[in-house]
mmCIF file with all atom_site columns, C-alpha atoms and ligand atoms in Angstrom:
data_model
loop_
_atom_site.group_PDB
_atom_site.id
_atom_site.type_symbol
_atom_site.label_atom_id
_atom_site.label_alt_id
_atom_site.label_comp_id
_atom_site.label_asym_id
_atom_site.label_entity_id
_atom_site.label_seq_id
_atom_site.pdbx_PDB_ins_code
_atom_site.Cartn_x
_atom_site.Cartn_y
_atom_site.Cartn_z
_atom_site.occupancy
_atom_site.B_iso_or_equiv
_atom_site.pdbx_formal_charge
_atom_site.auth_seq_id
_atom_site.auth_comp_id
_atom_site.auth_asym_id
_atom_site.auth_atom_id
_atom_site.pdbx_PDB_model_num
ATOM   1   C CA  . MET C 1 1   ? -3.266  -10.221 14.618  1.00 0.00 ? 54  MET C CA  1
ATOM   2   C CA  . ASN C 1 2   ? -0.779  -8.295  12.463  1.00 0.00 ? 55  ASN C CA  1
ATOM   3   C CA  . ILE C 1 3   ? -1.673  -8.502  8.797   1.00 0.00 ? 56  ILE C CA  1
ATOM   4   C CA  . LEU C 1 4   ? -0.036  -7.592  5.519   1.00 0.00 ? 57  LEU C CA  1
ATOM   5   C CA  . LEU C 1 5   ? -1.859  -6.539  2.365   1.00 0.00 ? 58  LEU C CA  1
ATOM   6   C CA  . PHE C 1 6   ? 0.133   -6.847  -0.786  1.00 0.00 ? 59  PHE C CA  1
ATOM   7   C CA  . GLY C 1 7   ? -0.495  -6.769  -4.491  1.00 0.00 ? 60  GLY C CA  1
ATOM   8   C CA  . ALA C 1 8   ? 0.175   -4.655  -7.574  1.00 0.00 ? 61  ALA C CA  1
ATOM   9   C CA  . PRO C 1 9   ? -0.404  -0.884  -7.642  1.00 0.00 ? 62  PRO C CA  1
ATOM   10  C CA  . GLY C 1 10  ? -4.175  -0.440  -7.937  1.00 0.00 ? 63  GLY C CA  1
ATOM   11  C CA  . SER C 1 11  ? -4.994  -3.822  -6.417  1.00 0.00 ? 64  SER C CA  1
ATOM   12  C CA  . GLY C 1 12  ? -6.915  -2.131  -3.571  1.00 0.00 ? 65  GLY C CA  1
ATOM   13  C CA  . LYS C 1 13  ? -4.494  -2.260  -0.631  1.00 0.00 ? 66  LYS C CA  1
ATOM   14  C CA  . GLY C 1 14  ? -5.301  1.276   0.516   1.00 0.00 ? 67  GLY C CA  1
ATOM   15  C CA  . THR C 1 15  ? -9.048  0.852   0.016   1.00 0.00 ? 68  THR C CA  1
ATOM   16  C CA  . GLN C 1 16  ? -9.150  -2.414  1.949   1.00 0.00 ? 69  GLN C CA  1
ATOM   17  C CA  . SER C 1 17  ? -6.969  -0.967  4.722   1.00 0.00 ? 70  SER C CA  1
ATOM   18  C CA  . ALA C 1 18  ? -9.428  1.901   5.140   1.00 0.00 ? 71  ALA C CA  1
ATOM   19  C CA  . LEU C 1 19  ? -12.400 -0.498  5.319   1.00 0.00 ? 72  LEU C CA  1
ATOM   20  C CA  . LEU C 1 20  ? -10.649 -2.790  7.798   1.00 0.00 ? 73  LEU C CA  1
ATOM   21  C CA  . LEU C 1 21  ? -9.712  0.186   9.990   1.00 0.00 ? 74  LEU C CA  1
ATOM   22  C CA  . LYS C 1 22  ? -13.391 1.141   10.262  1.00 0.00 ? 75  LYS C CA  1
ATOM   23  C CA  . LYS C 1 23  ? -14.061 -2.255  11.839  1.00 0.00 ? 76  LYS C CA  1
ATOM   24  C CA  . PHE C 1 24  ? -10.890 -3.072  13.741  1.00 0.00 ? 77  PHE C CA  1
ATOM   25  C CA  . PRO C 1 25  ? -8.728  -0.768  15.882  1.00 0.00 ? 78  PRO C CA  1
ATOM   26  C CA  . MET C 1 26  ? -5.391  -1.347  14.169  1.00 0.00 ? 79  MET C CA  1
ATOM   27  C CA  . GLN C 1 27  ? -2.360  0.788   13.258  1.00 0.00 ? 80  GLN C CA  1
ATOM   28  C CA  . HIS C 1 28  ? -2.218  1.442   9.510   1.00 0.00 ? 81  HIS C CA  1
ATOM   29  C CA  . VAL C 1 29  ? 1.322   1.477   8.134   1.00 0.00 ? 82  VAL C CA  1
ATOM   30  C CA  . SER C 1 30  ? 1.413   2.628   4.507   1.00 0.00 ? 83  SER C CA  1
ATOM   31  C CA  . THR C 1 31  ? 4.938   3.380   3.332   1.00 0.00 ? 84  THR C CA  1
ATOM   32  C CA  . GLY C 1 32  ? 3.432   5.123   0.275   1.00 0.00 ? 85  GLY C CA  1
ATOM   33  C CA  . ASP C 1 33  ? 1.470   7.499   2.571   1.00 0.00 ? 86  ASP C CA  1
ATOM   34  C CA  . LEU C 1 34  ? 4.540   8.048   4.776   1.00 0.00 ? 87  LEU C CA  1
ATOM   35  C CA  . PHE C 1 35  ? 6.698   8.891   1.764   1.00 0.00 ? 88  PHE C CA  1
ATOM   36  C CA  . ARG C 1 36  ? 4.045   11.226  0.308   1.00 0.00 ? 89  ARG C CA  1
ATOM   37  C CA  . GLU C 1 37  ? 3.725   12.992  3.665   1.00 0.00 ? 90  GLU C CA  1
ATOM   38  C CA  . ALA C 1 38  ? 7.523   13.370  3.832   1.00 0.00 ? 91  ALA C CA  1
ATOM   39  C CA  . VAL C 1 39  ? 7.550   14.818  0.294   1.00 0.00 ? 92  VAL C CA  1
ATOM   40  C CA  . ARG C 1 40  ? 4.762   17.290  1.202   1.00 0.00 ? 93  ARG C CA  1
ATOM   41  C CA  . SER C 1 41  ? 6.639   18.514  4.247   1.00 0.00 ? 94  SER C CA  1
ATOM   42  C CA  . SER C 1 42  ? 9.991   18.587  2.393   1.00 0.00 ? 95  SER C CA  1
ATOM   43  C CA  . SER C 1 43  ? 11.702  16.679  5.201   1.00 0.00 ? 96  SER C CA  1
ATOM   44  C CA  . PRO C 1 44  ? 15.157  15.201  4.436   1.00 0.00 ? 97  PRO C CA  1
ATOM   45  C CA  . LEU C 1 45  ? 13.439  11.840  3.819   1.00 0.00 ? 98  LEU C CA  1
ATOM   46  C CA  . GLY C 1 46  ? 10.961  13.487  1.459   1.00 0.00 ? 99  GLY C CA  1
ATOM   47  C CA  . VAL C 1 47  ? 13.658  15.296  -0.494  1.00 0.00 ? 100 VAL C CA  1
ATOM   48  C CA  . GLU C 1 48  ? 15.443  11.981  -1.007  1.00 0.00 ? 101 GLU C CA  1
ATOM   49  C CA  . ALA C 1 49  ? 12.322  9.940   -1.805  1.00 0.00 ? 102 ALA C CA  1
ATOM   50  C CA  . LYS C 1 50  ? 10.648  12.391  -4.211  1.00 0.00 ? 103 LYS C CA  1
ATOM   51  C CA  . GLN C 1 51  ? 12.699  11.479  -7.269  1.00 0.00 ? 104 GLN C CA  1
ATOM   52  C CA  . TYR C 1 52  ? 11.759  7.808   -6.893  1.00 0.00 ? 105 TYR C CA  1
ATOM   53  C CA  . LEU C 1 53  ? 8.049   8.457   -6.318  1.00 0.00 ? 106 LEU C CA  1
ATOM   54  C CA  . ASP C 1 54  ? 7.871   10.814  -9.310  1.00 0.00 ? 107 ASP C CA  1
ATOM   55  C CA  . ALA C 1 55  ? 9.571   8.243   -11.537 1.00 0.00 ? 108 ALA C CA  1
ATOM   56  C CA  . GLY C 1 56  ? 7.415   5.322   -10.358 1.00 0.00 ? 109 GLY C CA  1
ATOM   57  C CA  . GLN C 1 57  ? 10.462  3.544   -8.965  1.00 0.00 ? 110 GLN C CA  1
ATOM   58  C CA  . LEU C 1 58  ? 10.869  1.896   -5.605  1.00 0.00 ? 111 LEU C CA  1
ATOM   59  C CA  . VAL C 1 59  ? 12.635  3.937   -2.950  1.00 0.00 ? 112 VAL C CA  1
ATOM   60  C CA  . PRO C 1 60  ? 15.917  2.115   -2.145  1.00 0.00 ? 113 PRO C CA  1
ATOM   61  C CA  . ASP C 1 61  ? 15.662  -0.603  0.496   1.00 0.00 ? 114 ASP C CA  1
ATOM   62  C CA  . SER C 1 62  ? 18.095  1.105   2.900   1.00 0.00 ? 115 SER C CA  1
ATOM   63  C CA  . ILE C 1 63  ? 15.842  4.197   3.107   1.00 0.00 ? 116 ILE C CA  1
ATOM   64  C CA  . THR C 1 64  ? 12.596  2.221   3.287   1.00 0.00 ? 117 THR C CA  1
ATOM   65  C CA  . ILE C 1 65  ? 13.867  -0.156  5.964   1.00 0.00 ? 118 ILE C CA  1
ATOM   66  C CA  . GLY C 1 66  ? 15.123  2.851   7.969   1.00 0.00 ? 119 GLY C CA  1
ATOM   67  C CA  . LEU C 1 67  ? 11.613  4.304   7.831   1.00 0.00 ? 120 LEU C CA  1
ATOM   68  C CA  . ILE C 1 68  ? 10.050  1.058   9.048   1.00 0.00 ? 121 ILE C CA  1
ATOM   69  C CA  . ASN C 1 69  ? 12.566  0.850   11.883  1.00 0.00 ? 122 ASN C CA  1
ATOM   70  C CA  . GLU C 1 70  ? 11.236  4.201   13.065  1.00 0.00 ? 123 GLU C CA  1
ATOM   71  C CA  . VAL C 1 71  ? 7.641   2.992   12.757  1.00 0.00 ? 124 VAL C CA  1
ATOM   72  C CA  . PHE C 1 72  ? 8.454   0.020   14.999  1.00 0.00 ? 125 PHE C CA  1
ATOM   73  C CA  . GLN C 1 73  ? 10.210  2.270   17.536  1.00 0.00 ? 126 GLN C CA  1
ATOM   74  C CA  . LYS C 1 74  ? 7.167   4.548   17.788  1.00 0.00 ? 127 LYS C CA  1
ATOM   75  C CA  . ARG C 1 75  ? 4.470   1.905   17.413  1.00 0.00 ? 128 ARG C CA  1
ATOM   76  C CA  . SER C 1 76  ? 1.151   2.370   19.190  1.00 0.00 ? 129 SER C CA  1
ATOM   77  C CA  . GLY C 1 77  ? 0.843   -1.168  20.541  1.00 0.00 ? 130 GLY C CA  1
ATOM   78  C CA  . LYS C 1 78  ? -2.150  -1.916  18.316  1.00 0.00 ? 131 LYS C CA  1
ATOM   79  C CA  . ASP C 1 79  ? -1.848  -4.651  15.701  1.00 0.00 ? 132 ASP C CA  1
ATOM   80  C CA  . PHE C 1 80  ? -0.442  -3.517  12.355  1.00 0.00 ? 133 PHE C CA  1
ATOM   81  C CA  . ILE C 1 81  ? -2.030  -3.426  8.927   1.00 0.00 ? 134 ILE C CA  1
ATOM   82  C CA  . LEU C 1 82  ? 1.014   -3.260  6.682   1.00 0.00 ? 135 LEU C CA  1
ATOM   83  C CA  . ASP C 1 83  ? 0.058   -1.714  3.333   1.00 0.00 ? 136 ASP C CA  1
ATOM   84  C CA  . GLY C 1 84  ? 2.719   -1.458  0.640   1.00 0.00 ? 137 GLY C CA  1
ATOM   85  C CA  . PHE C 1 85  ? 5.565   -2.717  2.821   1.00 0.00 ? 138 PHE C CA  1
ATOM   86  C CA  . PRO C 1 86  ? 7.447   -4.952  2.215   1.00 0.00 ? 139 PRO C CA  1
ATOM   87  C CA  . ARG C 1 87  ? 7.827   -4.605  -1.529  1.00 0.00 ? 140 ARG C CA  1
ATOM   88  C CA  . THR C 1 88  ? 11.110  -6.471  -2.047  1.00 0.00 ? 141 THR C CA  1
ATOM   89  C CA  . VAL C 1 89  ? 12.607  -9.660  -0.640  1.00 0.00 ? 142 VAL C CA  1
ATOM   90  C CA  . PRO C 1 90  ? 15.310  -7.759  1.352   1.00 0.00 ? 143 PRO C CA  1
ATOM   91  C CA  . GLN C 1 91  ? 12.524  -5.639  2.891   1.00 0.00 ? 144 GLN C CA  1
ATOM   92  C CA  . ALA C 1 92  ? 10.610  -8.808  3.809   1.00 0.00 ? 145 ALA C CA  1
ATOM   93  C CA  . GLU C 1 93  ? 13.732  -10.233 5.434   1.00 0.00 ? 146 GLU C CA  1
ATOM   94  C CA  . ALA C 1 94  ? 14.256  -7.006  7.402   1.00 0.00 ? 147 ALA C CA  1
ATOM   95  C CA  . LEU C 1 95  ? 10.625  -7.167  8.524   1.00 0.00 ? 148 LEU C CA  1
ATOM   96  C CA  . GLU C 1 96  ? 11.088  -10.745 9.760   1.00 0.00 ? 149 GLU C CA  1
ATOM   97  C CA  . LYS C 1 97  ? 13.988  -9.556  11.927  1.00 0.00 ? 150 LYS C CA  1
ATOM   98  C CA  . LEU C 1 98  ? 12.062  -6.593  13.305  1.00 0.00 ? 151 LEU C CA  1
ATOM   99  C CA  . LEU C 1 99  ? 9.067   -8.781  14.130  1.00 0.00 ? 152 LEU C CA  1
ATOM   100 C CA  . ALA C 1 100 ? 11.267  -11.335 15.897  1.00 0.00 ? 153 ALA C CA  1
ATOM   101 C CA  . GLN C 1 101 ? 13.120  -8.613  17.855  1.00 0.00 ? 154 GLN C CA  1
ATOM   102 C CA  . ASN C 1 102 ? 9.758   -7.259  19.020  1.00 0.00 ? 155 ASN C CA  1
ATOM   103 C CA  . LYS C 1 103 ? 8.301   -10.734 19.730  1.00 0.00 ? 156 LYS C CA  1
ATOM   104 C CA  . MET C 1 104 ? 5.635   -10.196 17.085  1.00 0.00 ? 157 MET C CA  1
ATOM   105 C CA  . THR C 1 105 ? 4.361   -12.326 14.202  1.00 0.00 ? 158 THR C CA  1
ATOM   106 C CA  . LEU C 1 106 ? 2.541   -11.758 10.935  1.00 0.00 ? 159 LEU C CA  1
ATOM   107 C CA  . GLY C 1 107 ? -0.766  -13.616 11.219  1.00 0.00 ? 160 GLY C CA  1
ATOM   108 C CA  . LYS C 1 108 ? -1.918  -13.400 7.608   1.00 0.00 ? 161 LYS C CA  1
ATOM   109 C CA  . VAL C 1 109 ? -0.496  -12.152 4.326   1.00 0.00 ? 162 VAL C CA  1
ATOM   110 C CA  . PHE C 1 110 ? -3.295  -11.221 1.927   1.00 0.00 ? 163 PHE C CA  1
ATOM   111 C CA  . PHE C 1 111 ? -2.350  -11.104 -1.727  1.00 0.00 ? 164 PHE C CA  1
ATOM   112 C CA  . LEU C 1 112 ? -4.917  -9.102  -3.733  1.00 0.00 ? 165 LEU C CA  1
ATOM   113 C CA  . GLU C 1 113 ? -5.148  -10.626 -7.215  1.00 0.00 ? 166 GLU C CA  1
ATOM   114 C CA  . VAL C 1 114 ? -6.353  -8.283  -9.974  1.00 0.00 ? 167 VAL C CA  1
ATOM   115 C CA  . PRO C 1 115 ? -5.839  -8.706  -13.746 1.00 0.00 ? 168 PRO C CA  1
ATOM   116 C CA  . ASP C 1 116 ? -3.622  -6.079  -15.454 1.00 0.00 ? 169 ASP C CA  1
ATOM   117 C CA  . GLN C 1 117 ? -6.435  -4.557  -17.525 1.00 0.00 ? 170 GLN C CA  1
ATOM   118 C CA  . ILE C 1 118 ? -8.463  -3.799  -14.410 1.00 0.00 ? 171 ILE C CA  1
ATOM   119 C CA  . LEU C 1 119 ? -5.388  -2.408  -12.603 1.00 0.00 ? 172 LEU C CA  1
ATOM   120 C CA  . LEU C 1 120 ? -4.775  0.035   -15.443 1.00 0.00 ? 173 LEU C CA  1
ATOM   121 C CA  . GLY C 1 121 ? -8.366  1.259   -15.441 1.00 0.00 ? 174 GLY C CA  1
ATOM   122 C CA  . ARG C 1 122 ? -8.313  1.740   -11.675 1.00 0.00 ? 175 ARG C CA  1
ATOM   123 C CA  . LEU C 1 123 ? -4.997  3.631   -11.676 1.00 0.00 ? 176 LEU C CA  1
ATOM   124 C CA  . THR C 1 124 ? -5.591  5.951   -14.635 1.00 0.00 ? 177 THR C CA  1
ATOM   125 C CA  . GLY C 1 125 ? -9.034  6.913   -13.290 1.00 0.00 ? 178 GLY C CA  1
ATOM   126 C CA  . ARG C 1 126 ? -8.000  7.313   -9.635  1.00 0.00 ? 179 ARG C CA  1
ATOM   127 C CA  . ARG C 1 127 ? -8.218  10.786  -8.102  1.00 0.00 ? 180 ARG C CA  1
ATOM   128 C CA  . VAL C 1 128 ? -7.302  11.725  -4.529  1.00 0.00 ? 181 VAL C CA  1
ATOM   129 C CA  . CYS C 1 129 ? -8.118  14.589  -2.206  1.00 0.00 ? 182 CYS C CA  1
ATOM   130 C CA  . GLN C 1 130 ? -4.981  16.593  -1.486  1.00 0.00 ? 183 GLN C CA  1
ATOM   131 C CA  . SER C 1 131 ? -6.290  17.542  1.965   1.00 0.00 ? 184 SER C CA  1
ATOM   132 C CA  . CYS C 1 132 ? -7.818  14.420  3.516   1.00 0.00 ? 185 CYS C CA  1
ATOM   133 C CA  . GLY C 1 133 ? -6.615  11.635  1.196   1.00 0.00 ? 186 GLY C CA  1
ATOM   134 C CA  . ALA C 1 134 ? -10.138 10.458  0.201   1.00 0.00 ? 187 ALA C CA  1
ATOM   135 C CA  . VAL C 1 135 ? -9.969  8.355   -2.950  1.00 0.00 ? 188 VAL C CA  1
ATOM   136 C CA  . TYR C 1 136 ? -12.291 8.729   -5.963  1.00 0.00 ? 189 TYR C CA  1
ATOM   137 C CA  . HIS C 1 137 ? -12.524 7.252   -9.449  1.00 0.00 ? 190 HIS C CA  1
ATOM   138 C CA  . VAL C 1 138 ? -13.614 9.280   -12.467 1.00 0.00 ? 191 VAL C CA  1
ATOM   139 C CA  . ASP C 1 139 ? -16.021 6.544   -13.642 1.00 0.00 ? 192 ASP C CA  1
ATOM   140 C CA  . SER C 1 140 ? -16.941 4.290   -10.735 1.00 0.00 ? 193 SER C CA  1
ATOM   141 C CA  . SER C 1 141 ? -16.965 6.746   -7.787  1.00 0.00 ? 194 SER C CA  1
ATOM   142 C CA  . PRO C 1 142 ? -16.549 10.381  -8.874  1.00 0.00 ? 195 PRO C CA  1
ATOM   143 C CA  . SER C 1 143 ? -16.789 13.232  -6.370  1.00 0.00 ? 196 SER C CA  1
ATOM   144 C CA  . ARG C 1 144 ? -20.175 15.032  -6.535  1.00 0.00 ? 197 ARG C CA  1
ATOM   145 C CA  . VAL C 1 145 ? -18.520 18.184  -7.914  1.00 0.00 ? 198 VAL C CA  1
ATOM   146 C CA  . ALA C 1 146 ? -15.572 17.500  -10.225 1.00 0.00 ? 199 ALA C CA  1
ATOM   147 C CA  . GLY C 1 147 ? -12.285 18.377  -8.523  1.00 0.00 ? 200 GLY C CA  1
ATOM   148 C CA  . VAL C 1 148 ? -13.861 18.997  -5.078  1.00 0.00 ? 201 VAL C CA  1
ATOM   149 C CA  . CYS C 1 149 ? -13.768 16.503  -2.204  1.00 0.00 ? 202 CYS C CA  1
ATOM   150 C CA  . ASP C 1 150 ? -17.219 15.429  -0.910  1.00 0.00 ? 203 ASP C CA  1
ATOM   151 C CA  . LYS C 1 151 ? -15.819 14.931  2.581   1.00 0.00 ? 204 LYS C CA  1
ATOM   152 C CA  . CYS C 1 152 ? -13.737 18.043  3.239   1.00 0.00 ? 205 CYS C CA  1
ATOM   153 C CA  . GLY C 1 153 ? -14.052 20.364  0.219   1.00 0.00 ? 206 GLY C CA  1
ATOM   154 C CA  . GLY C 1 154 ? -10.330 19.923  -0.564  1.00 0.00 ? 207 GLY C CA  1
ATOM   155 C CA  . SER C 1 155 ? -9.108  19.711  -4.128  1.00 0.00 ? 208 SER C CA  1
ATOM   156 C CA  . VAL C 1 156 ? -9.276  16.340  -5.841  1.00 0.00 ? 209 VAL C CA  1
ATOM   157 C CA  . VAL C 1 157 ? -6.383  15.690  -8.199  1.00 0.00 ? 210 VAL C CA  1
ATOM   158 C CA  . GLN C 1 158 ? -4.568  12.929  -10.052 1.00 0.00 ? 211 GLN C CA  1
ATOM   159 C CA  . ARG C 1 159 ? -1.468  11.640  -8.245  1.00 0.00 ? 212 ARG C CA  1
ATOM   160 C CA  . GLN C 1 160 ? 1.686   12.425  -10.224 1.00 0.00 ? 213 GLN C CA  1
ATOM   161 C CA  . ASP C 1 161 ? 2.514   8.703   -10.233 1.00 0.00 ? 214 ASP C CA  1
ATOM   162 C CA  . ASP C 1 162 ? -0.957  7.775   -11.553 1.00 0.00 ? 215 ASP C CA  1
ATOM   163 C CA  . LYS C 1 163 ? -0.114  9.424   -14.894 1.00 0.00 ? 216 LYS C CA  1
ATOM   164 C CA  . GLU C 1 164 ? 0.038   6.829   -17.625 1.00 0.00 ? 217 GLU C CA  1
ATOM   165 C CA  . GLU C 1 165 ? 3.792   6.967   -18.306 1.00 0.00 ? 218 GLU C CA  1
ATOM   166 C CA  . VAL C 1 166 ? 4.626   6.546   -14.607 1.00 0.00 ? 219 VAL C CA  1
ATOM   167 C CA  . ILE C 1 167 ? 2.096   3.729   -14.112 1.00 0.00 ? 220 ILE C CA  1
ATOM   168 C CA  . ALA C 1 168 ? 3.962   1.635   -16.665 1.00 0.00 ? 221 ALA C CA  1
ATOM   169 C CA  . GLN C 1 169 ? 7.158   1.999   -14.620 1.00 0.00 ? 222 GLN C CA  1
ATOM   170 C CA  . ARG C 1 170 ? 5.358   1.132   -11.358 1.00 0.00 ? 223 ARG C CA  1
ATOM   171 C CA  . LEU C 1 171 ? 3.986   -2.056  -12.890 1.00 0.00 ? 224 LEU C CA  1
ATOM   172 C CA  . VAL C 1 172 ? 7.482   -3.037  -14.052 1.00 0.00 ? 225 VAL C CA  1
ATOM   173 C CA  . ALA C 1 173 ? 8.867   -2.408  -10.547 1.00 0.00 ? 226 ALA C CA  1
ATOM   174 C CA  . TYR C 1 174 ? 6.048   -4.528  -9.171  1.00 0.00 ? 227 TYR C CA  1
ATOM   175 C CA  . SER C 1 175 ? 6.624   -7.503  -11.437 1.00 0.00 ? 228 SER C CA  1
ATOM   176 C CA  . GLU C 1 176 ? 10.415  -7.421  -11.076 1.00 0.00 ? 229 GLU C CA  1
ATOM   177 C CA  . LYS C 1 177 ? 10.807  -6.651  -7.370  1.00 0.00 ? 230 LYS C CA  1
ATOM   178 C CA  . THR C 1 178 ? 7.531   -7.267  -5.544  1.00 0.00 ? 231 THR C CA  1
ATOM   179 C CA  . ALA C 1 179 ? 5.964   -10.280 -7.258  1.00 0.00 ? 232 ALA C CA  1
ATOM   180 C CA  . PRO C 1 180 ? 8.771   -12.569 -5.939  1.00 0.00 ? 233 PRO C CA  1
ATOM   181 C CA  . LEU C 1 181 ? 7.331   -11.980 -2.448  1.00 0.00 ? 234 LEU C CA  1
ATOM   182 C CA  . LYS C 1 182 ? 4.548   -14.405 -3.359  1.00 0.00 ? 235 LYS C CA  1
ATOM   183 C CA  . ALA C 1 183 ? 6.970   -17.313 -3.163  1.00 0.00 ? 236 ALA C CA  1
ATOM   184 C CA  . PHE C 1 184 ? 8.584   -15.860 -0.013  1.00 0.00 ? 237 PHE C CA  1
ATOM   185 C CA  . TYR C 1 185 ? 5.279   -15.784 1.883   1.00 0.00 ? 238 TYR C CA  1
ATOM   186 C CA  . LYS C 1 186 ? 3.834   -18.974 0.385   1.00 0.00 ? 239 LYS C CA  1
ATOM   187 C CA  . ALA C 1 187 ? 6.804   -20.784 1.914   1.00 0.00 ? 240 ALA C CA  1
ATOM   188 C CA  . LYS C 1 188 ? 5.834   -19.400 5.341   1.00 0.00 ? 241 LYS C CA  1
ATOM   189 C CA  . GLY C 1 189 ? 2.274   -20.725 5.258   1.00 0.00 ? 242 GLY C CA  1
ATOM   190 C CA  . THR C 1 190 ? 0.550   -17.441 6.126   1.00 0.00 ? 243 THR C CA  1
ATOM   191 C CA  . PHE C 1 191 ? -0.255  -16.566 2.500   1.00 0.00 ? 244 PHE C CA  1
ATOM   192 C CA  . VAL C 1 192 ? -3.886  -16.076 1.450   1.00 0.00 ? 245 VAL C CA  1
ATOM   193 C CA  . ALA C 1 193 ? -4.673  -15.227 -2.178  1.00 0.00 ? 246 ALA C CA  1
ATOM   194 C CA  . VAL C 1 194 ? -7.802  -13.061 -2.432  1.00 0.00 ? 247 VAL C CA  1
ATOM   195 C CA  . ASP C 1 195 ? -9.759  -12.259 -5.575  1.00 0.00 ? 248 ASP C CA  1
ATOM   196 C CA  . GLY C 1 196 ? -9.368  -8.461  -5.680  1.00 0.00 ? 249 GLY C CA  1
ATOM   197 C CA  . THR C 1 197 ? -11.974 -7.852  -8.392  1.00 0.00 ? 250 THR C CA  1
ATOM   198 C CA  . GLY C 1 198 ? -15.526 -6.622  -7.796  1.00 0.00 ? 251 GLY C CA  1
ATOM   199 C CA  . THR C 1 199 ? -16.665 -3.967  -5.358  1.00 0.00 ? 252 THR C CA  1
ATOM   200 C CA  . ALA C 1 200 ? -14.564 -2.947  -2.364  1.00 0.00 ? 253 ALA C CA  1
ATOM   201 C CA  . GLU C 1 201 ? -17.200 -4.484  -0.049  1.00 0.00 ? 254 GLU C CA  1
ATOM   202 C CA  . GLU C 1 202 ? -17.064 -7.806  -1.911  1.00 0.00 ? 255 GLU C CA  1
ATOM   203 C CA  . VAL C 1 203 ? -13.286 -7.919  -1.562  1.00 0.00 ? 256 VAL C CA  1
ATOM   204 C CA  . LEU C 1 204 ? -13.554 -6.993  2.131   1.00 0.00 ? 257 LEU C CA  1
ATOM   205 C CA  . LYS C 1 205 ? -15.914 -9.936  2.737   1.00 0.00 ? 258 LYS C CA  1
ATOM   206 C CA  . ARG C 1 206 ? -13.373 -12.281 1.130   1.00 0.00 ? 259 ARG C CA  1
ATOM   207 C CA  . ILE C 1 207 ? -10.623 -10.944 3.404   1.00 0.00 ? 260 ILE C CA  1
ATOM   208 C CA  . GLU C 1 208 ? -12.804 -11.121 6.515   1.00 0.00 ? 261 GLU C CA  1
ATOM   209 C CA  . SER C 1 209 ? -13.723 -14.720 5.817   1.00 0.00 ? 262 SER C CA  1
ATOM   210 C CA  . SER C 1 210 ? -10.034 -15.562 6.375   1.00 0.00 ? 263 SER C CA  1
ATOM   211 C CA  . LEU C 1 211 ? -9.463  -13.415 9.456   1.00 0.00 ? 264 LEU C CA  1
HETATM 212 P P1  . AMP M 2 .   ? 1.904   3.352   -2.949  1.00 0.00 ? 298 AMP M P1  1
HETATM 213 O O1  . AMP M 2 .   ? 1.084   4.487   -2.467  1.00 0.00 ? 298 AMP M O1  1
HETATM 214 O O2  . AMP M 2 .   ? 1.945   2.206   -1.990  1.00 0.00 ? 298 AMP M O2  1
HETATM 215 O O3  . AMP M 2 .   ? 1.516   2.919   -4.349  1.00 0.00 ? 298 AMP M O3  1
HETATM 216 O O4  . AMP M 2 .   ? 3.418   3.869   -3.048  1.00 0.00 ? 298 AMP M O4  1
HETATM 217 C C1  . AMP M 2 .   ? 3.752   5.016   -3.824  1.00 0.00 ? 298 AMP M C1  1
HETATM 218 C C2  . AMP M 2 .   ? 5.245   5.042   -4.088  1.00 0.00 ? 298 AMP M C2  1
HETATM 219 O O5  . AMP M 2 .   ? 5.965   5.104   -2.842  1.00 0.00 ? 298 AMP M O5  1
HETATM 220 C C3  . AMP M 2 .   ? 5.813   3.814   -4.789  1.00 0.00 ? 298 AMP M C3  1
HETATM 221 O O6  . AMP M 2 .   ? 5.664   3.868   -6.207  1.00 0.00 ? 298 AMP M O6  1
HETATM 222 C C4  . AMP M 2 .   ? 7.281   3.903   -4.381  1.00 0.00 ? 298 AMP M C4  1
HETATM 223 O O7  . AMP M 2 .   ? 7.962   4.932   -5.087  1.00 0.00 ? 298 AMP M O7  1
HETATM 224 C C5  . AMP M 2 .   ? 7.169   4.353   -2.925  1.00 0.00 ? 298 AMP M C5  1
HETATM 225 N N1  . AMP M 2 .   ? 7.061   3.207   -2.010  1.00 0.00 ? 298 AMP M N1  1
HETATM 226 C C6  . AMP M 2 .   ? 6.002   2.892   -1.228  1.00 0.00 ? 298 AMP M C6  1
HETATM 227 N N2  . AMP M 2 .   ? 6.255   1.801   -0.487  1.00 0.00 ? 298 AMP M N2  1
HETATM 228 C C7  . AMP M 2 .   ? 7.505   1.391   -0.821  1.00 0.00 ? 298 AMP M C7  1
HETATM 229 C C8  . AMP M 2 .   ? 8.324   0.314   -0.418  1.00 0.00 ? 298 AMP M C8  1
HETATM 230 N N3  . AMP M 2 .   ? 7.916   -0.600  0.493   1.00 0.00 ? 298 AMP M N3  1
HETATM 231 N N4  . AMP M 2 .   ? 9.560   0.214   -0.978  1.00 0.00 ? 298 AMP M N4  1
HETATM 232 C C9  . AMP M 2 .   ? 10.000  1.117   -1.862  1.00 0.00 ? 298 AMP M C9  1
HETATM 233 N N5  . AMP M 2 .   ? 9.273   2.153   -2.301  1.00 0.00 ? 298 AMP M N5  1
HETATM 234 C C10 . AMP M 2 .   ? 8.023   2.304   -1.787  1.00 0.00 ? 298 AMP M C10 1
#
């Protein structure tokens, strides 16, 4: 079953995707990861996307939908976990078309609900390994040695867009552009609201109980 995880920045989409992937052989599609990878490699896509990522703004729909078209063309055949796409109603409409063209459906849309105060704490304290992408939190799950990844020894840093001034902009983009997707997916009947508070394992159990 293809599934979609959506919710505000910091709601746990990436964390839950990683936990689900340990249990189920699925293809993880994170547009945030794809954009960051493109920025790192300075590809034409990365050069174009960087300004939006750095400012905490959404990359324009035309670019993002183009990227997802490529993902569909090169897909592995495994079911998708969509993480961070779609983030606007036009993106959701484009996804519907792509799914129909490929005779696919979206089985469940999980909306991770987390109060703003908790989101802020998660985002400002988040640190990521530049080499392997492992995610830490300065209070709740720090790396054993500050700044050094437990898993690969890479350097653990704060994402540019997890700085406080950029977070504010990301939350605005979320409430203006992404929150309307709730109504879009509720109307389709595949929408499942999940309490996204508590430990990652607790949230995973809530998701699994609906799979
Ligand atoms: P994320 O890692 O999902 O929080 O995404 C990081 C950044 O990538 C976002 O703040 C946007 O700038 C960009 N981005 C990721 N996914 C999308 C999307 N579906 N539409 C537009 N921009 C996106």
